[in-house]
Short mmCIF file of C-alpha atoms in Angstrom, two decimals:
data_model
loop_
_atom_site.label_atom_id
_atom_site.label_comp_id
_atom_site.label_asym_id
_atom_site.label_seq_id
_atom_site.Cartn_x
_atom_site.Cartn_y
_atom_site.Cartn_z
CA MET S 1 41.22 -39.13 76.10
CA ASP S 2 42.65 -42.39 76.45
CA ILE S 3 46.30 -42.34 76.52
CA GLN S 4 48.78 -45.49 76.41
CA TYR S 5 52.48 -45.07 77.12
CA GLY S 6 54.64 -47.11 75.15
CA ASN S 7 57.80 -46.39 77.73
CA GLY S 8 56.49 -45.16 80.75
CA ALA S 9 59.62 -45.71 82.33
CA ALA S 10 61.26 -42.73 80.56
CA LEU S 11 58.97 -40.79 82.85
CA HIS S 12 61.72 -39.55 84.96
CA TRP S 13 63.44 -37.57 82.13
CA LEU S 14 60.87 -35.20 82.79
CA TRP S 15 61.72 -34.48 86.37
CA ILE S 16 65.50 -34.23 84.95
CA ALA S 17 64.46 -31.39 82.46
CA VAL S 18 62.42 -29.72 85.29
CA LEU S 19 65.77 -29.88 87.54
CA CYS S 20 67.97 -28.58 84.54
CA TRP S 21 65.54 -25.80 84.32
CA GLY S 22 65.70 -24.71 87.86
CA VAL S 23 69.83 -24.91 87.77
CA MET S 24 69.82 -22.53 85.06
CA VAL S 25 67.52 -20.04 86.15
CA ALA S 26 69.25 -20.30 89.57
CA GLY S 27 72.58 -19.76 87.80
CA VAL S 28 71.09 -16.56 86.11
CA ILE S 29 69.91 -15.20 89.47
CA PHE S 30 73.33 -15.79 91.04
CA ASN S 31 75.12 -14.09 88.53
CA ARG S 32 73.05 -10.89 88.70
CA ARG S 33 73.58 -10.89 92.55
CA ARG S 34 77.22 -11.37 92.49
CA TRP S 35 77.43 -8.29 89.75
CA ARG S 36 75.63 -6.08 92.57
CA VAL S 37 78.27 -7.03 95.07
CA PHE S 38 80.75 -5.01 93.11
CA ALA S 39 78.79 -2.38 91.29
CA THR S 40 75.74 -0.12 91.78
CA GLU S 41 72.45 -1.03 90.41
CA ASN S 42 73.13 1.39 87.33
CA LEU S 43 76.62 0.10 86.48
CA VAL S 44 75.40 -3.55 86.57
CA ASP S 45 72.71 -2.55 83.80
CA GLN S 46 75.13 -1.14 82.04
CA LEU S 47 77.53 -3.89 82.17
CA VAL S 48 74.47 -6.67 81.90
CA PRO S 49 71.75 -4.90 79.94
CA ARG S 50 68.20 -6.02 81.24
CA ARG S 51 67.71 -7.20 77.22
CA SER S 52 70.43 -9.44 77.47
CA VAL S 53 68.87 -11.00 80.63
CA ALA S 54 65.51 -11.53 78.79
CA ARG S 55 67.36 -13.23 76.15
CA GLN S 56 69.16 -15.51 78.34
CA THR S 57 65.98 -16.40 79.98
CA LEU S 58 64.15 -16.77 76.86
CA ARG S 59 67.08 -19.06 75.69
CA ILE S 60 66.67 -21.08 79.03
CA LEU S 61 62.94 -21.48 78.36
CA LEU S 62 63.27 -22.39 75.05
CA LEU S 63 65.81 -24.89 75.92
CA THR S 64 63.97 -26.38 78.56
CA ALA S 65 60.93 -26.64 76.68
CA ALA S 66 62.87 -28.94 73.95
CA MET S 67 64.16 -30.89 76.71
CA ILE S 68 60.74 -31.81 77.92
CA LEU S 69 59.33 -32.05 74.66
CA LEU S 70 61.89 -34.63 73.96
CA SER S 71 61.19 -36.34 77.28
CA ILE S 72 57.54 -36.81 76.13
CA ALA S 73 58.59 -38.13 73.10
CA LEU S 74 60.69 -40.70 75.07
CA VAL S 75 57.57 -41.68 76.95
CA ASP S 76 55.99 -42.60 73.80
CA MET S 77 52.45 -41.30 74.41
CA ARG S 78 50.29 -42.80 72.21
CA TRP S 79 46.33 -42.05 71.46
CA GLY S 80 43.79 -42.56 68.74
CA LYS S 81 42.83 -46.10 67.86
CA GLN S 82 43.19 -47.70 64.39
CA ALA S 83 41.32 -51.23 63.87
CA ARG S 84 44.10 -53.94 62.72
CA GLN S 85 43.39 -57.54 61.48
CA VAL S 86 46.11 -59.56 62.76
CA PRO S 87 46.76 -63.43 61.84
CA GLN S 88 46.21 -66.00 65.06
CA GLN S 89 48.43 -68.86 65.03
CA GLY S 90 48.63 -71.65 67.99
CA ILE S 91 46.74 -74.90 68.97
CA GLU S 92 43.55 -76.20 70.47
CA VAL S 93 43.87 -77.30 73.93
CA MET S 94 41.10 -79.23 75.75
CA PHE S 95 41.54 -79.43 79.49
CA VAL S 96 39.84 -82.40 80.50
CA LEU S 97 39.36 -82.05 84.70
CA ASP S 98 38.15 -84.67 87.24
CA VAL S 99 35.75 -83.61 89.65
CA SER S 100 34.78 -86.79 91.26
CA ARG S 101 34.83 -86.66 95.16
CA SER S 102 38.14 -88.34 95.23
CA MET S 103 39.35 -84.96 94.34
CA LEU S 104 38.77 -83.36 97.23
CA ALA S 105 41.33 -85.61 99.02
CA GLN S 106 43.84 -83.30 101.14
CA ASP S 107 47.12 -85.10 100.19
CA VAL S 108 47.80 -81.71 98.17
CA THR S 109 47.14 -78.27 99.45
CA PRO S 110 44.30 -77.13 99.84
CA ASN S 111 42.97 -80.40 97.82
CA ARG S 112 43.55 -81.87 94.39
CA LEU S 113 40.47 -80.16 92.47
CA GLU S 114 42.03 -76.57 93.95
CA ARG S 115 45.45 -77.93 92.90
CA ALA S 116 44.57 -79.16 89.77
CA LYS S 117 42.42 -75.74 89.02
CA GLN S 118 45.46 -73.74 89.87
CA GLN S 119 47.57 -75.86 87.63
CA ILE S 120 45.35 -75.13 84.75
CA ASN S 121 45.49 -71.33 85.23
CA ASP S 122 49.27 -71.47 85.53
CA MET S 123 49.35 -73.00 82.19
CA LEU S 124 47.00 -70.44 80.80
CA ASP S 125 49.58 -67.92 81.71
CA ALA S 126 52.07 -69.49 79.54
CA MET S 127 49.93 -69.66 76.23
CA ALA S 128 49.45 -67.09 73.55
CA GLY S 129 47.38 -67.25 70.83
CA ASP S 130 46.05 -70.80 71.72
CA ARG S 131 42.17 -71.93 71.71
CA VAL S 132 41.27 -73.62 75.01
CA GLY S 133 38.12 -75.79 76.15
CA LEU S 134 37.38 -77.34 79.23
CA VAL S 135 35.16 -80.75 80.02
CA LEU S 136 34.38 -82.23 83.19
CA PHE S 137 34.13 -85.58 84.44
CA ALA S 138 32.97 -87.84 87.25
CA GLY S 139 30.22 -90.28 86.89
CA ASP S 140 28.90 -88.15 84.06
CA VAL S 141 30.78 -85.72 81.59
CA ARG S 142 29.96 -82.37 80.81
CA GLN S 143 31.44 -79.75 78.63
CA GLU S 144 31.72 -76.87 80.59
CA VAL S 145 33.52 -74.54 78.16
CA PRO S 146 33.64 -74.68 74.43
CA MET S 147 36.76 -73.82 72.28
CA THR S 148 37.63 -70.17 72.89
CA SER S 149 40.39 -67.73 72.80
CA HIS S 150 38.97 -65.57 75.66
CA TYR S 151 40.89 -66.47 78.61
CA ASP S 152 39.33 -64.28 80.96
CA ASP S 153 35.91 -65.88 80.22
CA PHE S 154 37.61 -69.43 80.75
CA ARG S 155 38.57 -68.50 84.10
CA ARG S 156 35.64 -67.15 85.39
CA SER S 157 34.23 -70.65 84.68
CA LEU S 158 36.76 -72.49 86.29
CA LYS S 159 36.55 -70.47 89.43
CA GLY S 160 33.29 -72.00 90.47
CA ILE S 161 33.80 -75.79 89.49
CA SER S 162 33.40 -78.19 92.12
CA PRO S 163 32.25 -81.81 92.37
CA GLU S 164 28.58 -80.47 92.41
CA SER S 165 29.14 -79.30 88.65
CA VAL S 166 28.25 -82.65 87.33
CA SER S 167 25.10 -84.49 87.98
CA ARG S 168 26.59 -87.98 88.95
CA GLY S 169 29.65 -89.40 91.13
CA GLY S 170 31.86 -91.77 89.96
CA SER S 171 34.82 -91.76 87.87
CA ARG S 172 34.35 -92.16 83.71
CA LEU S 173 37.60 -91.13 82.13
CA GLY S 174 36.87 -92.78 78.91
CA ASP S 175 33.64 -91.05 78.43
CA ALA S 176 35.40 -87.78 79.17
CA ILE S 177 37.87 -88.54 76.47
CA ARG S 178 35.70 -89.56 73.97
CA ILE S 179 33.37 -86.53 74.55
CA ALA S 180 36.06 -84.15 74.80
CA SER S 181 37.76 -85.44 71.38
CA GLU S 182 34.58 -84.07 69.77
CA GLY S 183 34.85 -80.53 71.42
CA PHE S 184 37.60 -79.45 69.00
CA LEU S 185 36.96 -76.90 66.20
CA THR S 186 39.39 -77.49 63.60
CA GLN S 187 38.48 -81.01 61.52
CA VAL S 188 42.40 -81.44 60.45
CA ASN S 189 44.36 -83.96 62.31
CA ASP S 190 47.47 -82.16 64.25
CA HIS S 191 47.21 -79.04 66.22
CA LYS S 192 45.02 -80.59 68.77
CA ALA S 193 46.31 -81.43 72.59
CA MET S 194 44.19 -82.68 75.26
CA VAL S 195 45.32 -81.91 79.09
CA ILE S 196 44.12 -84.55 81.56
CA LEU S 197 44.09 -83.70 85.26
CA THR S 198 43.23 -86.61 87.62
CA ASP S 199 44.14 -88.91 90.13
CA GLY S 200 43.73 -91.73 87.57
CA GLU S 201 40.77 -93.38 88.96
CA ASP S 202 38.65 -95.22 86.56
CA GLN S 203 35.31 -97.34 86.50
CA GLU S 204 36.04 -99.35 83.58
CA SER S 205 35.19 -96.99 81.06
CA GLU S 206 38.26 -97.93 78.75
CA PRO S 207 40.29 -94.83 78.93
CA VAL S 208 43.32 -96.22 77.10
CA GLN S 209 41.30 -97.45 74.43
CA MET S 210 39.46 -93.86 73.84
CA ALA S 211 42.69 -92.34 73.83
CA GLN S 212 44.09 -94.57 71.15
CA ARG S 213 40.83 -94.00 69.11
CA ALA S 214 41.22 -90.07 69.58
CA TYR S 215 44.81 -90.22 68.46
CA GLN S 216 44.27 -92.40 65.46
CA ASP S 217 41.22 -90.62 64.29
CA HIS S 218 41.74 -87.27 65.10
CA GLY S 219 45.49 -86.78 65.76
CA ILE S 220 45.04 -85.47 69.57
CA ARG S 221 48.12 -85.85 71.72
CA ILE S 222 46.89 -86.32 75.33
CA PHE S 223 49.25 -85.08 78.01
CA THR S 224 48.34 -86.41 81.48
CA ILE S 225 48.72 -84.62 85.18
CA GLY S 226 48.59 -87.18 87.87
CA LEU S 227 47.55 -85.65 91.19
CA GLY S 228 47.55 -87.19 94.95
CA ASP S 229 50.01 -89.39 96.87
CA MET S 230 50.87 -92.51 95.12
CA GLU S 231 51.67 -94.80 98.11
CA GLN S 232 49.79 -93.76 101.27
CA GLY S 233 47.02 -91.66 99.59
CA ALA S 234 44.41 -89.89 101.60
CA ARG S 235 41.10 -90.32 102.75
CA ILE S 236 37.92 -88.47 100.81
CA PRO S 237 35.88 -85.99 102.43
CA ALA S 238 32.22 -86.81 102.39
CA ASP S 239 31.44 -83.34 102.17
CA SER S 240 33.23 -80.46 101.06
CA ARG S 241 31.75 -77.95 103.23
CA ARG S 242 32.44 -80.13 106.71
CA GLN S 243 35.68 -80.96 108.39
CA GLY S 244 36.41 -84.32 109.70
CA ASP S 245 33.74 -86.36 107.78
CA TYR S 246 35.10 -88.95 105.55
CA LEU S 247 33.52 -91.09 103.03
CA GLN S 248 32.72 -94.73 104.03
CA TYR S 249 32.16 -98.16 102.27
CA GLU S 250 31.02 -100.97 104.40
CA GLY S 251 32.05 -99.24 107.48
CA GLN S 252 35.41 -98.39 106.25
CA GLN S 253 36.93 -95.09 105.25
CA VAL S 254 37.69 -94.95 101.58
CA TRP S 255 41.07 -94.22 100.94
CA SER S 256 42.33 -92.41 97.38
CA ARG S 257 45.64 -93.13 95.71
CA LEU S 258 47.14 -91.75 92.33
CA ASP S 259 46.73 -94.32 89.85
CA GLY S 260 49.47 -93.50 87.43
CA GLN S 261 49.37 -96.68 85.22
CA ILE S 262 46.25 -95.46 83.22
CA LEU S 263 47.81 -92.09 82.92
CA LEU S 264 50.88 -93.32 81.72
CA ALA S 265 49.57 -95.61 79.21
CA ILE S 266 47.28 -92.99 77.77
CA ALA S 267 50.06 -90.88 77.25
CA THR S 268 52.23 -93.26 75.85
CA GLU S 269 49.68 -94.45 73.10
CA THR S 270 49.04 -90.76 71.84
CA ASP S 271 52.61 -89.48 71.51
CA GLY S 272 52.07 -87.55 74.74
CA ALA S 273 53.54 -87.17 78.13
CA PHE S 274 52.63 -88.44 81.81
CA ILE S 275 53.59 -85.81 84.57
CA PRO S 276 53.42 -87.53 87.90
CA ALA S 277 52.78 -84.30 89.89
CA GLY S 278 51.98 -86.54 93.04
CA THR S 279 51.68 -83.93 95.84
CA LYS S 280 54.39 -81.57 94.44
CA GLN S 281 54.05 -78.12 93.21
CA VAL S 282 55.04 -78.42 89.29
CA ASP S 283 55.63 -75.29 86.77
CA MET S 284 53.05 -75.57 84.55
CA GLY S 285 54.54 -73.02 82.72
CA ASP S 286 57.24 -75.45 81.91
CA VAL S 287 54.94 -78.10 81.44
CA TYR S 288 53.45 -76.47 78.59
CA ARG S 289 56.68 -75.01 76.97
CA GLY S 290 58.35 -78.59 77.21
CA TYR S 291 55.49 -80.55 76.22
CA VAL S 292 52.17 -79.35 75.05
CA SER S 293 53.75 -76.44 72.64
CA SER S 294 55.76 -79.23 70.44
CA VAL S 295 52.11 -79.87 69.12
CA PRO S 296 52.24 -78.32 65.61
CA GLN S 297 50.57 -75.06 65.43
CA THR S 298 48.28 -73.50 62.56
CA GLU S 299 46.60 -70.43 61.74
CA PHE S 300 43.15 -69.40 63.15
CA GLU S 301 40.80 -66.79 61.97
CA MET S 302 42.20 -63.27 61.77
CA ALA S 303 41.67 -61.13 64.78
CA THR S 304 40.81 -57.66 65.01
CA ILE S 305 42.76 -55.55 67.35
CA ASP S 306 42.62 -51.83 68.39
CA GLN S 307 45.99 -50.65 68.07
CA TYR S 308 46.90 -46.98 69.60
CA GLN S 309 48.87 -44.63 67.28
CA PRO S 310 52.22 -43.49 68.45
CA ARG S 311 52.41 -39.47 68.41
CA PHE S 312 56.04 -39.19 69.36
CA GLN S 313 57.42 -37.42 66.16
CA TRP S 314 54.92 -34.43 67.14
CA PHE S 315 56.90 -33.74 70.08
CA VAL S 316 60.36 -34.24 68.53
CA ALA S 317 59.08 -31.92 65.73
CA LEU S 318 58.48 -29.16 68.28
CA ALA S 319 61.62 -30.11 70.27
CA LEU S 320 63.60 -29.38 66.97
CA VAL S 321 61.61 -26.04 66.49
CA CYS S 322 62.60 -24.83 70.19
CA CYS S 323 66.20 -25.80 69.57
CA VAL S 324 66.43 -23.77 66.29
CA ALA S 325 64.85 -20.71 68.11
CA GLN S 326 67.10 -20.94 71.11
CA ILE S 327 69.78 -20.74 68.53
CA GLY S 328 68.50 -17.91 66.76
CA VAL S 329 68.01 -15.73 69.97
CA GLY S 330 71.67 -16.56 70.96
CA ARG S 331 72.86 -15.23 67.39
CA SER S 332 70.72 -12.04 67.72
CA ALA S 333 72.14 -11.70 71.30
CA VAL S 334 75.63 -11.63 69.95
CA ALA S 335 74.84 -9.59 67.10
CA ALA S 336 73.50 -6.97 69.47
CA GLU S 337 76.31 -6.89 71.92
CA GLN S 338 78.76 -6.31 68.56
CA SER S 339 76.74 -3.33 67.71
#
C-alpha cells in the first residue's frame, strides 16, 4: 500500500510512547519486588492482589496504546488517492540559449554554455506553475522544447545540449528572437517572457528590431543574461572534446568577449532587464523573483492531481476509546477495593 506522511518529523513521538510504556511496566515490577522485601509471598498477594496487578497492567497497556495511536495521528499518515482538478496560474517563459562555438569559451567554469545551462536549471527551481520552452541558436535556430509544464522532461532535453545541437555555426540572435516569439501557446498579449542566455555576439540579424516587434505585436518582455568576460574575453576552443586547440582566423587565435550593448538595448526596448552575469555566479532564483515573475500571470487549463486522503481521525478515535476504557478499568478497580 502506498502511504505518505504529512508530518514525518513527528515519528519521534512513537519512541517516546514506547519509552513511557517501559517506564510504567518497570514501575509495576519494582513495586511488587519492593513489597516482597518486607513481606512473604502470601502476604503480598493479600496486600496487592493479583487482580489488582492485572488491572494495573491493563491500564498501562490501554494508556500506552492511546499514546501510540495519538503519535500515529500526529504523523498524519495518508493513503488512498483521490483525483482533484486544480487551477494553474503562471506565465509562459521561453528560454533562448546560445549554442554557438564562442559559448565554449572558458572564462567561466567550466564554460559559458554549461554555466548557462546551470542558470536555466537554477531558475526552474524557483518556478512554480509556469510553462517553459527552449529555443537554441547559432547560425541556425531550432526549437528544442515546445512550451510545457513538465520540468523533468525539459531538464532531460537541456542536459544533452551542445554546439552540435544545431546544424550551422554562427550567431543569429535576431532570428532566434523571431522564432521564439512564435513558440508561445497563449495568443493574448502579456503573460509572456523570454530569457536569452548568450555572450551577445551577433551576425547582423537585427536582434533589437526583432525584439521591438516581439514586444509590440505579442507583449513579450525580454530578459537578457550576458555571459563572459567583457574586457579581456577568452579564446574559443576549436573542439569541445580536445584541450589546447583554439579557433583561428587568418592565422590568429579568435578571442570572444561579452557584448553587453546589444543585450542592454534588447532589454530596454521590451520593458525587460539586462543581467550582466559576466564571469560571476548569479542567483537565478533572485533574477526570477526580482524580474521575470513581475510579468502578469494568467490562468492555464485545469490540472488533475492525485491527492492522498488523510486518515489521522481514525487513530484519534481509537485513542479516545483506549482512554475511556482505561478510565473504566480504573473505576472498576476502585469499586473492587471498596467492596
